[in-house]
Amino acid sequence: MNVNKILGLKRGRGIFLAYDHGLEHGPKDLIGNAFDPSYILSIAKKGKVNAVILQPGTAKHNLKKIKEMKLNLILKLNGKTLLTKEKYFSGLTASIDEALKYHAKAIGYTIYFGSPYEAHMIETFSKLRKEAEDRGLAVVLWSYVRAPHIKHEQKKDYVAYAIRAGYELGADIVKVKYTGDCETFKEALSYTPTGHDFYVYVAGGAKSEKFLDEVKNIYKAGAQGLAVGRNVWLRDNALDILKRIREVFKL
Ligand code: FBP
């Protein structure tokens, strides 16, 4: 399987537009036009992203448009809300069969390493990963260290662990948190062979004025791409931001 071919990446480099926040964070994230999936899909198309990341319901309700626009879909197969007290478990929301039914190119799955439910999530991911590979789908892992006893999940050592764990579990791409600066992120990357057939993408995080500077440092540190949501579609100049991200990553 060639993840570059499947998702149209340039030696691993690419941009994914994440839009699963309605489930993960609730309506508070969906300000202005952001409530409307058609708006997000049009940004994805005009902004030439490599794929959109959706939960199955959003894919189902917008399937015709996704097809017409010829957008690559990464179907997220698990999720949770902010309402639950159980912050460390992300339950299944869809199957590989549904990913194929919606013509997805890849599956997305979250593991919270360190969580009391880690073993369960690793086991489920491993089954899905094998099935996805057997059926020609790429595998993107939201690889987070998150547990009651973990204070700062963005610490370099945790991010390094998340990257390496994703590699050893067979993801094609891991999506991780940013450590906050170029040096520490570079070190977090240094424990894993990346850039050949395994790639590291960074989550955008909450909308921030520092975002474009961070993107430059993320690229400089050696990451291959971004899986970004709020820092793009919560801005009036979403297409301009996407253009500037493409320039940084030489896309
Ligand atoms: P953002 O760029 O908006 O942070 O989106 C990336 C993402 O991973 C989404 O896919 C997901 O909904 C959200 O962040 C989860 O963030 P967190 O785990 O911090 O709540």
mmCIF file of C-alpha atoms and ligand atoms in Angstrom:
data_model
loop_
_atom_site.group_PDB
_atom_site.id
_atom_site.type_symbol
_atom_site.label_atom_id
_atom_site.label_comp_id
_atom_site.label_asym_id
_atom_site.label_seq_id
_atom_site.Cartn_x
_atom_site.Cartn_y
_atom_site.Cartn_z
ATOM 1 C CA MET A 1 0.000 0.000 0.000
ATOM 2 C CA ASN A 2 1.295 3.429 -0.911
ATOM 3 C CA VAL A 3 -0.147 6.085 1.352
ATOM 4 C CA ASN A 4 1.378 8.819 -0.837
ATOM 5 C CA LYS A 5 -0.609 7.601 -3.810
ATOM 6 C CA ILE A 6 -3.781 6.963 -1.847
ATOM 7 C CA LEU A 7 -3.925 10.469 -0.344
ATOM 8 C CA GLY A 8 -1.987 12.391 -2.998
ATOM 9 C CA LEU A 9 0.834 13.293 -0.607
ATOM 10 C CA LYS A 10 4.233 14.637 -1.668
ATOM 11 C CA ARG A 11 6.745 12.322 0.007
ATOM 12 C CA GLY A 12 4.403 12.221 2.941
ATOM 13 C CA ARG A 13 3.730 15.940 2.963
ATOM 14 C CA GLY A 14 0.129 17.069 3.041
ATOM 15 C CA ILE A 15 -2.750 18.820 4.787
ATOM 16 C CA PHE A 16 -5.862 17.202 6.233
ATOM 17 C CA LEU A 17 -8.857 19.342 7.150
ATOM 18 C CA ALA A 18 -10.340 17.992 10.392
ATOM 19 C CA TYR A 19 -14.056 18.475 10.991
ATOM 20 C CA ASP A 20 -15.138 16.124 13.755
ATOM 21 C CA HIS A 21 -15.403 18.843 16.374
ATOM 22 C CA GLY A 22 -19.206 18.809 16.657
ATOM 23 C CA LEU A 23 -18.876 15.435 18.341
ATOM 24 C CA GLU A 24 -15.556 15.969 20.126
ATOM 25 C CA HIS A 25 -16.102 19.492 21.414
ATOM 26 C CA GLY A 26 -19.763 20.296 20.800
ATOM 27 C CA PRO A 27 -21.446 23.246 19.095
ATOM 28 C CA LYS A 28 -19.206 25.802 20.849
ATOM 29 C CA ASP A 29 -16.522 25.172 18.193
ATOM 30 C CA LEU A 30 -18.895 25.633 15.267
ATOM 31 C CA ILE A 31 -19.114 29.411 15.130
ATOM 32 C CA GLY A 32 -20.490 31.270 12.088
ATOM 33 C CA ASN A 33 -20.307 29.287 8.850
ATOM 34 C CA ALA A 34 -18.499 26.444 10.595
ATOM 35 C CA PHE A 35 -21.780 24.745 11.516
ATOM 36 C CA ASP A 36 -22.341 23.968 7.842
ATOM 37 C CA PRO A 37 -20.498 20.961 6.348
ATOM 38 C CA SER A 38 -21.032 22.381 2.820
ATOM 39 C CA TYR A 39 -18.940 25.390 3.813
ATOM 40 C CA ILE A 40 -16.149 23.177 5.160
ATOM 41 C CA LEU A 41 -16.194 20.991 2.042
ATOM 42 C CA SER A 42 -15.955 24.049 -0.210
ATOM 43 C CA ILE A 43 -12.914 25.294 1.767
ATOM 44 C CA ALA A 44 -11.379 21.827 1.485
ATOM 45 C CA LYS A 45 -11.880 21.813 -2.275
ATOM 46 C CA LYS A 46 -10.776 25.380 -2.999
ATOM 47 C CA GLY A 47 -7.939 25.123 -0.475
ATOM 48 C CA LYS A 48 -6.630 21.924 -2.142
ATOM 49 C CA VAL A 49 -6.281 19.884 1.025
ATOM 50 C CA ASN A 50 -5.335 16.225 0.684
ATOM 51 C CA ALA A 51 -8.315 14.944 2.635
ATOM 52 C CA VAL A 52 -11.180 15.854 4.921
ATOM 53 C CA ILE A 53 -11.649 14.073 8.232
ATOM 54 C CA LEU A 54 -15.269 13.354 9.117
ATOM 55 C CA GLN A 55 -17.288 11.234 11.497
ATOM 56 C CA PRO A 56 -19.624 8.747 9.732
ATOM 57 C CA GLY A 57 -22.791 10.816 10.114
ATOM 58 C CA THR A 58 -21.256 13.861 8.447
ATOM 59 C CA ALA A 59 -19.942 11.610 5.670
ATOM 60 C CA LYS A 60 -23.364 9.981 5.227
ATOM 61 C CA HIS A 61 -25.288 13.273 5.107
ATOM 62 C CA ASN A 62 -22.855 14.835 2.628
ATOM 63 C CA LEU A 63 -21.822 11.866 0.546
ATOM 64 C CA LYS A 64 -23.106 13.243 -2.746
ATOM 65 C CA LYS A 65 -21.134 16.481 -2.356
ATOM 66 C CA ILE A 66 -17.960 14.687 -1.271
ATOM 67 C CA LYS A 67 -18.205 12.518 -4.383
ATOM 68 C CA GLU A 68 -19.000 15.392 -6.750
ATOM 69 C CA MET A 69 -16.147 17.454 -5.341
ATOM 70 C CA LYS A 70 -13.796 14.467 -5.601
ATOM 71 C CA LEU A 71 -12.557 15.028 -2.065
ATOM 72 C CA ASN A 72 -10.516 12.375 -0.318
ATOM 73 C CA LEU A 73 -12.221 11.222 2.854
ATOM 74 C CA ILE A 74 -10.591 10.005 6.055
ATOM 75 C CA LEU A 75 -13.398 8.382 8.029
ATOM 76 C CA LYS A 76 -12.948 8.651 11.768
ATOM 77 C CA LEU A 77 -13.911 5.329 13.362
ATOM 78 C CA ASN A 78 -14.062 6.385 16.984
ATOM 79 C CA GLY A 79 -14.911 9.416 19.048
ATOM 80 C CA LYS A 80 -16.328 10.805 22.251
ATOM 81 C CA THR A 81 -17.997 13.979 23.516
ATOM 82 C CA LEU A 82 -16.863 16.559 26.037
ATOM 83 C CA LEU A 83 -19.932 15.721 28.117
ATOM 84 C CA THR A 84 -18.602 12.438 29.418
ATOM 85 C CA LYS A 85 -16.710 12.196 32.688
ATOM 86 C CA GLU A 86 -14.736 9.433 31.028
ATOM 87 C CA LYS A 87 -12.172 11.509 29.174
ATOM 88 C CA TYR A 88 -9.812 8.686 28.415
ATOM 89 C CA PHE A 89 -11.794 6.338 26.222
ATOM 90 C CA SER A 90 -12.888 6.919 22.640
ATOM 91 C CA GLY A 91 -15.599 4.488 21.519
ATOM 92 C CA LEU A 92 -16.256 3.032 18.075
ATOM 93 C CA THR A 93 -18.486 5.096 15.805
ATOM 94 C CA ALA A 94 -18.086 3.259 12.485
ATOM 95 C CA SER A 95 -16.626 0.217 10.762
ATOM 96 C CA ILE A 96 -14.300 -0.561 7.877
ATOM 97 C CA ASP A 97 -17.362 -1.583 5.835
ATOM 98 C CA GLU A 98 -18.781 1.914 6.301
ATOM 99 C CA ALA A 99 -15.454 3.490 5.365
ATOM 100 C CA LEU A 100 -15.599 1.538 2.104
ATOM 101 C CA LYS A 101 -19.279 2.346 1.586
ATOM 102 C CA TYR A 102 -18.445 6.065 1.843
ATOM 103 C CA HIS A 103 -15.456 5.616 -0.519
ATOM 104 C CA ALA A 104 -13.016 6.696 2.181
ATOM 105 C CA LYS A 105 -9.324 6.542 1.348
ATOM 106 C CA ALA A 106 -8.208 6.112 4.937
ATOM 107 C CA ILE A 107 -9.491 5.423 8.405
ATOM 108 C CA GLY A 108 -8.795 7.537 11.468
ATOM 109 C CA TYR A 109 -8.670 6.191 15.001
ATOM 110 C CA THR A 110 -7.734 7.737 18.367
ATOM 111 C CA ILE A 111 -5.727 6.015 21.070
ATOM 112 C CA TYR A 112 -5.140 7.641 24.445
ATOM 113 C CA PHE A 113 -1.875 6.050 25.527
ATOM 114 C CA GLY A 114 -1.519 5.758 29.289
ATOM 115 C CA SER A 115 -5.281 5.662 29.775
ATOM 116 C CA PRO A 116 -6.932 2.922 31.863
ATOM 117 C CA TYR A 117 -8.513 1.827 28.560
ATOM 118 C CA GLU A 118 -5.279 1.778 26.590
ATOM 119 C CA ALA A 119 -5.249 -2.015 26.099
ATOM 120 C CA HIS A 120 -8.802 -1.967 24.762
ATOM 121 C CA MET A 121 -8.076 0.856 22.317
ATOM 122 C CA ILE A 122 -4.806 -0.744 21.162
ATOM 123 C CA GLU A 123 -6.592 -4.046 20.551
ATOM 124 C CA THR A 124 -9.427 -2.449 18.588
ATOM 125 C CA PHE A 125 -7.022 -0.295 16.583
ATOM 126 C CA SER A 126 -4.857 -3.290 15.710
ATOM 127 C CA LYS A 127 -7.827 -5.255 14.361
ATOM 128 C CA LEU A 128 -9.040 -2.266 12.350
ATOM 129 C CA ARG A 129 -5.565 -1.525 11.039
ATOM 130 C CA LYS A 130 -5.155 -5.033 9.668
ATOM 131 C CA GLU A 131 -8.605 -5.036 8.095
ATOM 132 C CA ALA A 132 -8.004 -1.572 6.613
ATOM 133 C CA GLU A 133 -4.708 -2.671 5.079
ATOM 134 C CA ASP A 134 -6.247 -5.852 3.674
ATOM 135 C CA ARG A 135 -8.902 -3.730 1.988
ATOM 136 C CA GLY A 136 -6.642 -1.007 0.617
ATOM 137 C CA LEU A 137 -7.283 1.784 3.114
ATOM 138 C CA ALA A 138 -4.550 3.914 4.676
ATOM 139 C CA VAL A 139 -4.429 4.221 8.463
ATOM 140 C CA VAL A 140 -4.155 7.482 10.388
ATOM 141 C CA LEU A 141 -3.743 7.287 14.156
ATOM 142 C CA TRP A 142 -4.589 10.172 16.522
ATOM 143 C CA SER A 143 -1.759 9.289 18.840
ATOM 144 C CA TYR A 144 -2.183 11.041 22.169
ATOM 145 C CA VAL A 145 -0.767 10.416 25.615
ATOM 146 C CA ARG A 146 -3.759 11.188 27.810
ATOM 147 C CA ALA A 147 -4.559 9.795 31.245
ATOM 148 C CA PRO A 148 -5.583 10.954 34.723
ATOM 149 C CA HIS A 149 -1.974 10.833 35.926
ATOM 150 C CA ILE A 150 -0.574 12.718 32.899
ATOM 151 C CA LYS A 151 -0.400 16.454 33.517
ATOM 152 C CA HIS A 152 1.021 17.899 30.293
ATOM 153 C CA GLU A 153 0.298 15.673 27.321
ATOM 154 C CA GLN A 154 2.234 17.993 25.009
ATOM 155 C CA LYS A 155 5.531 17.413 26.807
ATOM 156 C CA LYS A 156 8.347 16.333 24.497
ATOM 157 C CA ASP A 157 8.761 12.879 26.057
ATOM 158 C CA TYR A 158 5.064 12.113 25.739
ATOM 159 C CA VAL A 159 4.881 13.301 22.143
ATOM 160 C CA ALA A 160 8.009 11.250 21.343
ATOM 161 C CA TYR A 161 6.323 8.227 22.919
ATOM 162 C CA ALA A 162 3.104 8.823 20.962
ATOM 163 C CA ILE A 163 5.034 8.991 17.674
ATOM 164 C CA ARG A 164 7.039 5.842 18.366
ATOM 165 C CA ALA A 165 4.001 3.910 19.638
ATOM 166 C CA GLY A 166 2.086 4.756 16.451
ATOM 167 C CA TYR A 167 4.996 3.545 14.355
ATOM 168 C CA GLU A 168 5.213 0.262 16.227
ATOM 169 C CA LEU A 169 1.458 -0.270 16.000
ATOM 170 C CA GLY A 170 1.591 0.066 12.215
ATOM 171 C CA ALA A 171 -0.088 3.396 11.464
ATOM 172 C CA ASP A 172 0.858 5.007 8.138
ATOM 173 C CA ILE A 173 0.475 8.464 9.636
ATOM 174 C CA VAL A 174 0.278 9.611 13.239
ATOM 175 C CA LYS A 175 -1.400 12.816 14.208
ATOM 176 C CA VAL A 176 0.134 14.199 17.373
ATOM 177 C CA LYS A 177 0.102 17.291 19.561
ATOM 178 C CA TYR A 178 2.739 19.976 19.080
ATOM 179 C CA THR A 179 5.275 20.311 21.900
ATOM 180 C CA GLY A 180 5.247 24.096 21.516
ATOM 181 C CA ASP A 181 8.658 24.761 19.971
ATOM 182 C CA CYS A 182 10.851 23.587 17.136
ATOM 183 C CA GLU A 183 13.701 22.157 19.221
ATOM 184 C CA THR A 184 11.587 19.945 21.453
ATOM 185 C CA PHE A 185 9.448 18.786 18.549
ATOM 186 C CA LYS A 186 12.553 17.889 16.572
ATOM 187 C CA GLU A 187 13.749 15.826 19.495
ATOM 188 C CA ALA A 188 10.351 14.155 19.838
ATOM 189 C CA LEU A 189 10.667 13.106 16.189
ATOM 190 C CA SER A 190 14.208 11.818 16.600
ATOM 191 C CA TYR A 191 13.312 8.489 18.210
ATOM 192 C CA THR A 192 11.421 7.181 15.173
ATOM 193 C CA PRO A 193 12.308 6.728 11.488
ATOM 194 C CA THR A 194 9.908 9.129 9.814
ATOM 195 C CA GLY A 195 9.611 10.456 6.281
ATOM 196 C CA HIS A 196 10.011 7.187 4.344
ATOM 197 C CA ASP A 197 6.771 5.276 4.739
ATOM 198 C CA PHE A 198 5.672 6.635 8.096
ATOM 199 C CA TYR A 199 4.678 10.259 8.529
ATOM 200 C CA VAL A 200 3.955 12.642 11.371
ATOM 201 C CA TYR A 201 1.165 15.207 11.193
ATOM 202 C CA VAL A 202 0.428 17.798 13.848
ATOM 203 C CA ALA A 203 -2.993 18.796 15.204
ATOM 204 C CA GLY A 204 -3.807 22.475 14.759
ATOM 205 C CA GLY A 205 -5.268 23.148 18.197
ATOM 206 C CA ALA A 206 -7.428 26.073 19.258
ATOM 207 C CA LYS A 207 -7.407 29.153 17.001
ATOM 208 C CA SER A 208 -4.314 31.169 17.814
ATOM 209 C CA GLU A 209 -2.439 34.202 16.542
ATOM 210 C CA LYS A 210 0.791 32.222 16.775
ATOM 211 C CA PHE A 211 -0.503 29.545 14.427
ATOM 212 C CA LEU A 212 1.438 30.396 11.248
ATOM 213 C CA ASP A 213 4.701 30.798 13.157
ATOM 214 C CA GLU A 214 4.066 27.412 14.739
ATOM 215 C CA VAL A 215 3.424 25.880 11.307
ATOM 216 C CA LYS A 216 6.852 27.092 10.155
ATOM 217 C CA ASN A 217 8.506 25.570 13.214
ATOM 218 C CA ILE A 218 6.591 22.320 12.825
ATOM 219 C CA TYR A 219 7.871 22.031 9.252
ATOM 220 C CA LYS A 220 11.395 23.041 10.263
ATOM 221 C CA ALA A 221 11.404 20.391 12.995
ATOM 222 C CA GLY A 222 10.698 17.725 10.354
ATOM 223 C CA ALA A 223 6.970 16.925 10.484
ATOM 224 C CA GLN A 224 5.333 16.070 7.178
ATOM 225 C CA GLY A 225 1.994 17.771 7.578
ATOM 226 C CA LEU A 226 -0.929 19.147 9.506
ATOM 227 C CA ALA A 227 -4.328 17.789 10.411
ATOM 228 C CA VAL A 228 -5.942 21.094 11.173
ATOM 229 C CA GLY A 229 -9.466 22.267 11.844
ATOM 230 C CA ARG A 230 -10.219 25.350 13.921
ATOM 231 C CA ASN A 231 -7.179 27.348 12.847
ATOM 232 C CA VAL A 232 -8.491 27.189 9.291
ATOM 233 C CA TRP A 233 -12.286 27.152 9.270
ATOM 234 C CA LEU A 234 -12.797 29.536 12.174
ATOM 235 C CA ARG A 235 -11.081 32.310 10.199
ATOM 236 C CA ASP A 236 -12.553 34.660 7.619
ATOM 237 C CA ASN A 237 -9.433 34.122 5.506
ATOM 238 C CA ALA A 238 -9.491 30.311 5.649
ATOM 239 C CA LEU A 239 -8.302 29.944 2.038
ATOM 240 C CA ASP A 240 -5.429 32.327 2.587
ATOM 241 C CA ILE A 241 -4.337 30.370 5.673
ATOM 242 C CA LEU A 242 -4.462 27.123 3.699
ATOM 243 C CA LYS A 243 -2.396 28.723 0.926
ATOM 244 C CA ARG A 244 0.211 29.793 3.444
ATOM 245 C CA ILE A 245 0.338 26.322 5.013
ATOM 246 C CA ARG A 246 0.800 24.852 1.517
ATOM 247 C CA GLU A 247 3.675 27.263 0.908
ATOM 248 C CA VAL A 248 5.391 26.286 4.174
ATOM 249 C CA PHE A 249 5.087 22.569 3.430
ATOM 250 C CA LYS A 250 6.007 23.075 -0.261
ATOM 251 C CA LEU A 251 2.771 21.585 -1.517
HETATM 252 P P1 FBP B 1 -7.948 21.179 15.573
HETATM 253 O O1 FBP B 1 -6.909 21.512 14.534
HETATM 254 O O2 FBP B 1 -9.129 22.084 15.483
HETATM 255 O O3 FBP B 1 -7.335 21.105 16.954
HETATM 256 O O4 FBP B 1 -8.489 19.735 15.190
HETATM 257 C C1 FBP B 1 -7.716 18.588 15.338
HETATM 258 C C2 FBP B 1 -8.411 17.574 16.226
HETATM 259 O O5 FBP B 1 -7.618 16.430 16.438
HETATM 260 C C3 FBP B 1 -9.779 17.130 15.753
HETATM 261 O O6 FBP B 1 -9.704 16.068 14.853
HETATM 262 C C4 FBP B 1 -10.473 16.798 17.021
HETATM 263 O O7 FBP B 1 -11.834 17.078 16.995
HETATM 264 C C5 FBP B 1 -9.840 17.695 18.017
HETATM 265 O O8 FBP B 1 -8.618 18.139 17.504
HETATM 266 C C6 FBP B 1 -9.597 16.977 19.306
HETATM 267 O O9 FBP B 1 -8.903 17.816 20.168
HETATM 268 P P2 FBP B 1 -8.741 17.423 21.686
HETATM 269 O O10 FBP B 1 -8.402 15.963 21.740
HETATM 270 O O11 FBP B 1 -7.652 18.291 22.181
HETATM 271 O O12 FBP B 1 -10.062 17.707 22.293
#
